[in-house]
Coordinates of C-alpha atoms (C1' of nucleotides) in Angstrom, one line a residue:
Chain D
X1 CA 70.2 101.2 120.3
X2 CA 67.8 98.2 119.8
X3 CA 67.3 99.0 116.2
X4 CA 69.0 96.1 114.0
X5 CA 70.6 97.0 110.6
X6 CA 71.0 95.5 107.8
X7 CA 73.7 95.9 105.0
X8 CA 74.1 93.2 102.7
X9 CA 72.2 90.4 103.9
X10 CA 73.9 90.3 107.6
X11 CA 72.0 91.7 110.6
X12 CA 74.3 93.8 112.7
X13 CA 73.4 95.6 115.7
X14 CA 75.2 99.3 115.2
X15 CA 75.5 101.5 112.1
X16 CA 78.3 101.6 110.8
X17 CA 79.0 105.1 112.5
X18 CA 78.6 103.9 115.3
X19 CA 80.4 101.1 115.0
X20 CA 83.3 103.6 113.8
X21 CA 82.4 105.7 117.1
X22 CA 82.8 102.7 119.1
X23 CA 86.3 102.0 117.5
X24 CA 87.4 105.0 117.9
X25 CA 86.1 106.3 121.6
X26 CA 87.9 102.7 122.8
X27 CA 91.0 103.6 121.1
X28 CA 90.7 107.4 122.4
X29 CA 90.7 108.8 119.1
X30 CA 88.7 111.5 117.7
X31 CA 85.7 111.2 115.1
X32 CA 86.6 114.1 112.4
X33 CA 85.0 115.6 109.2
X34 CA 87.4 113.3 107.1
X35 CA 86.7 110.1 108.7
X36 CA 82.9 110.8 108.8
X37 CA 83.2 111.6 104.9
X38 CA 84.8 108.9 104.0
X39 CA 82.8 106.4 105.8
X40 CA 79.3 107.7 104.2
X41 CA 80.9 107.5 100.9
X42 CA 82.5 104.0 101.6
X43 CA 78.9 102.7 102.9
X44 CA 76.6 104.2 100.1
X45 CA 77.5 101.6 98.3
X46 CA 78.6 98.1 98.1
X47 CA 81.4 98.0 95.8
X48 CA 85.0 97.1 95.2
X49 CA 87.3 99.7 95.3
X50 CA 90.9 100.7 95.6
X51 CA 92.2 104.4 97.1
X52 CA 92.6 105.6 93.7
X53 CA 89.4 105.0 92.7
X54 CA 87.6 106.5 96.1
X55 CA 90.2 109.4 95.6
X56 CA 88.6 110.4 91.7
X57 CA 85.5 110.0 93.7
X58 CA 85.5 112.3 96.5
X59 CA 86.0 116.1 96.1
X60 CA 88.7 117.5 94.6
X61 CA 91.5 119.3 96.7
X62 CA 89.6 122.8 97.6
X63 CA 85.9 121.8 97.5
X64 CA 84.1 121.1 100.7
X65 CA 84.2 117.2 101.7
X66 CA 87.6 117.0 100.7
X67 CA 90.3 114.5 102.1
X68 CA 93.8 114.8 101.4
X69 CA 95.6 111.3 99.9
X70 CA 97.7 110.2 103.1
X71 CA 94.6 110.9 105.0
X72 CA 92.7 108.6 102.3
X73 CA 95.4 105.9 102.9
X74 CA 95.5 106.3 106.8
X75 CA 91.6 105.9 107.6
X76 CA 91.5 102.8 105.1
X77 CA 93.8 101.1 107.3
X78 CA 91.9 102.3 110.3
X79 CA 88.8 100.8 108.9
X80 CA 90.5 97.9 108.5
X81 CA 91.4 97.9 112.0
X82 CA 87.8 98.5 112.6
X83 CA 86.6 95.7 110.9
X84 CA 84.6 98.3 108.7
X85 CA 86.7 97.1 105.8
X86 CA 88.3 94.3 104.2
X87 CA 91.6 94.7 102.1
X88 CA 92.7 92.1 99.3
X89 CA 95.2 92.3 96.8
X90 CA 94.1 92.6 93.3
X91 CA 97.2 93.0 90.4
X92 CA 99.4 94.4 93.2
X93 CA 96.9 97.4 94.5
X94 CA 95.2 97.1 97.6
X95 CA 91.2 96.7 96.9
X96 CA 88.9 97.1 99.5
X97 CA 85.2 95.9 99.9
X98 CA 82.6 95.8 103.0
X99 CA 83.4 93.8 106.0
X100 CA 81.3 94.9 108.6
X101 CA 77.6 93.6 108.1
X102 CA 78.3 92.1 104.8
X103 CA 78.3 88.3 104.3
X104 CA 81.5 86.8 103.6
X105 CA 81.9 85.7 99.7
X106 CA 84.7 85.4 97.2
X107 CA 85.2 86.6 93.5
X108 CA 85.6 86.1 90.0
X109 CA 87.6 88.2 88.5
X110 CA 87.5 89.1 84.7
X111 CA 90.7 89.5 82.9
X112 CA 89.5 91.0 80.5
X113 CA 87.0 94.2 81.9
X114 CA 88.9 93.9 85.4
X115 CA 85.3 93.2 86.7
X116 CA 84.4 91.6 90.4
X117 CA 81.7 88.9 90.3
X118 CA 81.2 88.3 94.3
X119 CA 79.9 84.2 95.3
X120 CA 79.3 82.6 98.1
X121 CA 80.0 79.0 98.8
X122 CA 79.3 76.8 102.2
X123 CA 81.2 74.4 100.9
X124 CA 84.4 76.8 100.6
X125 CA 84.1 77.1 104.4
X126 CA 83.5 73.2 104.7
X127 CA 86.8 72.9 102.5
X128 CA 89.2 75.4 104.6
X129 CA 88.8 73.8 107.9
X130 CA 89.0 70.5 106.7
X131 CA 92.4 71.4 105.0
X132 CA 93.1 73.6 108.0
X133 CA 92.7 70.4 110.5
X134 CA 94.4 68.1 108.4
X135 CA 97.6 70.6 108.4
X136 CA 97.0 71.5 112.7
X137 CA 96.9 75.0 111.2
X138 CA 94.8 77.8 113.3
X139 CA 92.4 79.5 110.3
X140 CA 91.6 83.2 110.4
X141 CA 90.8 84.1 106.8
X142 CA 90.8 83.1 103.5
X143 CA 91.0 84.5 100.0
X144 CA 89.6 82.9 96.8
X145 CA 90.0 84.7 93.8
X146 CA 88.9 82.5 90.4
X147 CA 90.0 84.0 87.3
X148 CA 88.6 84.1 83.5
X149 CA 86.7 86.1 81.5
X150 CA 83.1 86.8 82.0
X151 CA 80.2 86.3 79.9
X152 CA 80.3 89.9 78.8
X153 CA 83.6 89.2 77.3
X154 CA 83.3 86.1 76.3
X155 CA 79.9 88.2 73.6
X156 CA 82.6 90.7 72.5
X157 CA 82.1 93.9 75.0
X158 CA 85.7 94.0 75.5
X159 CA 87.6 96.3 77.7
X160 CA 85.0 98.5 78.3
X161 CA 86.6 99.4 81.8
X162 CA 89.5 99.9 83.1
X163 CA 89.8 99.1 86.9
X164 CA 87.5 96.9 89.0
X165 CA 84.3 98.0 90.1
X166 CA 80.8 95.9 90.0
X167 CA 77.5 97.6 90.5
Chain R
X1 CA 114.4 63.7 73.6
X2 CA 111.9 60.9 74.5
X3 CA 112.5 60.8 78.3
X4 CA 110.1 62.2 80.9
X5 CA 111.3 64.6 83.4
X6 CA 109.3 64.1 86.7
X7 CA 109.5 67.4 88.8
X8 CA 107.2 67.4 91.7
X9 CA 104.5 64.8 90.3
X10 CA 103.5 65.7 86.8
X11 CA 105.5 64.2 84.2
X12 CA 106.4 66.6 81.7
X13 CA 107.8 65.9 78.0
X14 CA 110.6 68.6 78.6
X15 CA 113.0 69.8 80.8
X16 CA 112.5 73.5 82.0
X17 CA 115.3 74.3 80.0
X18 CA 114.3 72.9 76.7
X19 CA 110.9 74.5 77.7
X20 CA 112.8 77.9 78.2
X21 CA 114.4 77.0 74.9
X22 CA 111.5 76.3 72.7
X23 CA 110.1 79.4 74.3
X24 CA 112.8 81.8 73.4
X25 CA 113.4 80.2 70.0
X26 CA 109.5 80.7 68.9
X27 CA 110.0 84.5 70.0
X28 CA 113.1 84.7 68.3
X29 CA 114.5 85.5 71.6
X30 CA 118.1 84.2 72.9
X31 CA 119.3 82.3 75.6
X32 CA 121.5 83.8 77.8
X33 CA 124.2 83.0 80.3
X34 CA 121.5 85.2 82.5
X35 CA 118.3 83.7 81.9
X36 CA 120.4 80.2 82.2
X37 CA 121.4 81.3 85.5
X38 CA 118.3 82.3 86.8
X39 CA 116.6 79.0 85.4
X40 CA 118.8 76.4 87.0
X41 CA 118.5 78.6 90.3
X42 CA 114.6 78.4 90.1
X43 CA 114.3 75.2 89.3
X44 CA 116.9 73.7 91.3
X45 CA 114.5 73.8 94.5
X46 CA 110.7 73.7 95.1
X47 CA 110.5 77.3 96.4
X48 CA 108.5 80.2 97.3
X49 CA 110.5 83.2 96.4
X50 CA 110.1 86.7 95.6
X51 CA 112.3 88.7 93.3
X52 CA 114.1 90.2 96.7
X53 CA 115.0 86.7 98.1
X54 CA 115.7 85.4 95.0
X55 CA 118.5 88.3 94.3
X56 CA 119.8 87.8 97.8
X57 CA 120.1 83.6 96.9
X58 CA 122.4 84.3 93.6
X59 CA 126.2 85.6 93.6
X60 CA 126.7 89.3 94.6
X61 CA 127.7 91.8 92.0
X62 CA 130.6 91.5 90.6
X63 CA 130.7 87.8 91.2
X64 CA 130.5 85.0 88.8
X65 CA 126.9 84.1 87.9
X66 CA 125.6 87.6 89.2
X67 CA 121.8 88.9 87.3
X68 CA 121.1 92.5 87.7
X69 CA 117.6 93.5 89.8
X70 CA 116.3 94.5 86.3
X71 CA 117.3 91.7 84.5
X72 CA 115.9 89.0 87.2
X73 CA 112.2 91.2 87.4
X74 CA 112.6 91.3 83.5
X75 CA 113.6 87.5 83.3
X76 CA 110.8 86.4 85.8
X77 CA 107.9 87.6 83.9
X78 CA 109.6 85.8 80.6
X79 CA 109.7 82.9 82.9
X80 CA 105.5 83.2 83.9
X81 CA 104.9 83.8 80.3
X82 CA 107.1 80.7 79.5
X83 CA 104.6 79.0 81.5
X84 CA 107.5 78.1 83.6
X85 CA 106.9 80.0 87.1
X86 CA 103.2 81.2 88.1
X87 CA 102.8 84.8 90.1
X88 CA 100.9 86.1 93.1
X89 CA 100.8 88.3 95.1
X90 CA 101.1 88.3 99.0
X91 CA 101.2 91.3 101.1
X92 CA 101.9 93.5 98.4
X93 CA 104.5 92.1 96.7
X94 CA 104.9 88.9 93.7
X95 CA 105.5 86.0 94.8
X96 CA 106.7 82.6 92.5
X97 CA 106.5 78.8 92.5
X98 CA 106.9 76.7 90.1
X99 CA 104.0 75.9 87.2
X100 CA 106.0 73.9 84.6
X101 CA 106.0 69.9 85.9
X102 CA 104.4 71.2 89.6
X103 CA 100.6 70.1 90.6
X104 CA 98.4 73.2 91.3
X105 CA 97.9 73.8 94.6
X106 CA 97.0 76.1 97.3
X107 CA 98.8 77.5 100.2
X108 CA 97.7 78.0 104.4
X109 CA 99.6 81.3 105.1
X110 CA 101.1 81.6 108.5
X111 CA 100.6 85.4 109.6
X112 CA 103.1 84.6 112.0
X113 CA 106.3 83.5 110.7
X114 CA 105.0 83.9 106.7
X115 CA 105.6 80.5 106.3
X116 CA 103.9 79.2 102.9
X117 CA 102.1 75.6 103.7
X118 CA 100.6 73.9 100.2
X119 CA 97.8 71.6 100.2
X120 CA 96.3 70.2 97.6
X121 CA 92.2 69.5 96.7
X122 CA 90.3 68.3 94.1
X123 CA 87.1 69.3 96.0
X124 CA 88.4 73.3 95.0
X125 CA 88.4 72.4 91.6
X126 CA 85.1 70.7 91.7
X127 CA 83.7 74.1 93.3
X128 CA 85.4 76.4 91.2
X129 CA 84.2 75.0 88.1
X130 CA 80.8 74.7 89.4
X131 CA 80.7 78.5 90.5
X132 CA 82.2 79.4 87.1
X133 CA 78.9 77.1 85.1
X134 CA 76.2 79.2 87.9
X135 CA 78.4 82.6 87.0
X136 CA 78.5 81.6 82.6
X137 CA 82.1 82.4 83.4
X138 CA 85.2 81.1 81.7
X139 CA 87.8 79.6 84.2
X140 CA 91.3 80.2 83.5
X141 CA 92.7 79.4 87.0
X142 CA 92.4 80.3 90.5
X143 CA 94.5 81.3 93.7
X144 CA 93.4 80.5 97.1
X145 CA 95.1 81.6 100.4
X146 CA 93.7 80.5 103.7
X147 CA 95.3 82.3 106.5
X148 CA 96.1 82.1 110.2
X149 CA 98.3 80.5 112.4
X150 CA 100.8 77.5 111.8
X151 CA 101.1 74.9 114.4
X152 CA 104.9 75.9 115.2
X153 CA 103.8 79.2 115.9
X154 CA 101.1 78.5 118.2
X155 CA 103.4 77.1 120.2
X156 CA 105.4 79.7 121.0
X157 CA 108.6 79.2 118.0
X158 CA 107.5 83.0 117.0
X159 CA 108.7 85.4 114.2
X160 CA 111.6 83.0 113.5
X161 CA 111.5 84.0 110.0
X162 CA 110.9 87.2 108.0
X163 CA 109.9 85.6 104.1
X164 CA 107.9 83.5 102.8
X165 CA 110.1 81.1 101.9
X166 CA 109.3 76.8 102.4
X167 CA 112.4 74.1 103.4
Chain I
dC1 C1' 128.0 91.6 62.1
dT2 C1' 123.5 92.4 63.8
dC3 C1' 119.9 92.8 66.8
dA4 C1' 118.3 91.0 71.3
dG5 C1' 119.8 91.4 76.1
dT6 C1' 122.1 93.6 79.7
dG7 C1' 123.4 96.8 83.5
dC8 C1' 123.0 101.2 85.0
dA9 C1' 120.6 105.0 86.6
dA10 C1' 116.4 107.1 86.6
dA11 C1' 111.4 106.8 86.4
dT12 C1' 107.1 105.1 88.0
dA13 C1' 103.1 103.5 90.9
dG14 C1' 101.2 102.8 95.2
dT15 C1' 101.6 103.7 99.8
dT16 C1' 103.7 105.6 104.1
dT17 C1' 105.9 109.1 107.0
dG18 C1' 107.8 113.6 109.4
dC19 C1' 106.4 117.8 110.6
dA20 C1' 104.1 122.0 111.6
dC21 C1' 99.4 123.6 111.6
dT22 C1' 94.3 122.7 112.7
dG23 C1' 90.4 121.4 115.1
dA24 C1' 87.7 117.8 118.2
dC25 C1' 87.0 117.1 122.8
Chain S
dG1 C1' 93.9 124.4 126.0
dT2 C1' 95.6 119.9 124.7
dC3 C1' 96.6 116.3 122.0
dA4 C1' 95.0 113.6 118.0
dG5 C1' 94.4 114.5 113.1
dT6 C1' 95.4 116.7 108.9
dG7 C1' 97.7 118.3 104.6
dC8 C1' 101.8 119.0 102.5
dA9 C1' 106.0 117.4 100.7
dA10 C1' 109.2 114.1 100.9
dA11 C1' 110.4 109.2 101.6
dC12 C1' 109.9 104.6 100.7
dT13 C1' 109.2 99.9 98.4
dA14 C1' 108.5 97.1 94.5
dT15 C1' 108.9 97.2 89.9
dT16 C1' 109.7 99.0 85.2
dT17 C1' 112.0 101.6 81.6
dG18 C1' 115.5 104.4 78.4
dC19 C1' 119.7 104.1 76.7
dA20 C1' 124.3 102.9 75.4
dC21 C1' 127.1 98.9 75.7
dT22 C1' 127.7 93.7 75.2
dG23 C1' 127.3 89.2 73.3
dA24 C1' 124.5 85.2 71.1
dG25 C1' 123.3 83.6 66.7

DNA sequence: CTCAGTGCAAATAGTTTGCACTGAC
DNA sequence: GTCAGTGCAAACTATTTGCACTGAG
């Protein structure tokens, strides 16, 4: 339970299974194959990704490891909750990306190949509460997404993918 | 045809109907009574609006002035392609302001009462275009949403509203 | 008089929900 | 054994589309 790990570049002190435990013990609700699935495939990587995409990903209906869509859609909002997950709209579907021991960034996003380019700015931060004192507003979150086309693009490797995802 | 329509602070050459109408005529498209209807509702207040709200706002079917649901979703995306309205999305669903003769700007969301606050920075700009030159990526714009709690709501005036949706 | 635009109803995409069965505790 | 969780099918919301009719040029 001392053990410190690290996802991403931020040091948090549980897994996140056990952070999911945690959620879910305080919450009285029950860790399942599904859930446990879907969290190892969420957290083997750090990508952007929308239920669709995760859904191709996973099993197919019959195999073992399999999770049913509403399932899918339910325990993304639970990891939500859990503060496993961060949602954000991208073209009016719901992406998700790491919350929980993962910095806090923003994105460019390529018109063109749909691509995800995370950044981090300081000054961002520096900028929101300064706009959020001037306007006596109480800050929780923000969302910056910048928009263009990416260098790839911009050389000629057009549309080579379809939906977001950035290795 | 020399006079300088001022709507918000950027002086524009022309008014958002000969805009609409130089748009339409290059396209070989036609002005309607519709899109006419729909463009002197728009621009007749600085608004956030959603197609929903904006149907609810203009004469009931049957009534004089009335747009079918198609015809407004249809009409707005002519409209954002006119360069006349931008789109984004919050919670799911489009949202529009004005482009054409309105400064960008960016908006404090209130999670409370979905009240839409815009502020305005020339620091974001500074930042975004500085990201862009680290990233070799090609701005074409940008949408920021800081969210949290309005002052009105902190003090206890809660869920007064339903929409987004700025006096 | 022609072809773009419209309204209607139906389709679509993404997501959520009701319900009877299953399995974690 | 009990109650939370699941899969299925169906519902739902926001938006788009096919088609026959209407009206702007």
């Amino acid at each position: 339970m001392a053990e410190d790990f690290s996802l991403g570049t931020v040091k948090v002190a549980l897994s996140p299974l056990a952070r999911l435990e945690e959620y879910l013990r305080s919450r009285g609700m029950r860790m399942t194959q599904q859930r446990r699935c879907l969290l190892d495939h969420v957290f083997s990587r750090h990508e952007h990704f929308d239920a669709d995409s995760l859904i191709e990903q996973m099993p197919s209906s019959g195999r073992e490891g399999h999770v049913s869509r509403p399932t899918v859609y339910r325990t993304l909002n639970e990891f939500v909750d859990a503060g496993l997950l961060r949602r954000f709209q991208l073209g009016g579907r719901s992406m998700y990306e790491h919350d929980y021991g993962y910095p806090q960034h923003d994105h460019l996003h390529c018109l063109e190949c749909q691509k995800l380019i995370e950044f981090k700015s300081d000054e961002l931060l520096e900028l929101r509460s300064h706009v959020a004192r001037e306007n006596r507003f109480h800050v929780t979150g923000h969302r910056l997404i910048i928009s263009g086309i990416c260098e790839d693009c911009r050389r000629g490797q057009r549309r080579m993918r379809r939906r977001a995802g950035v290795g």
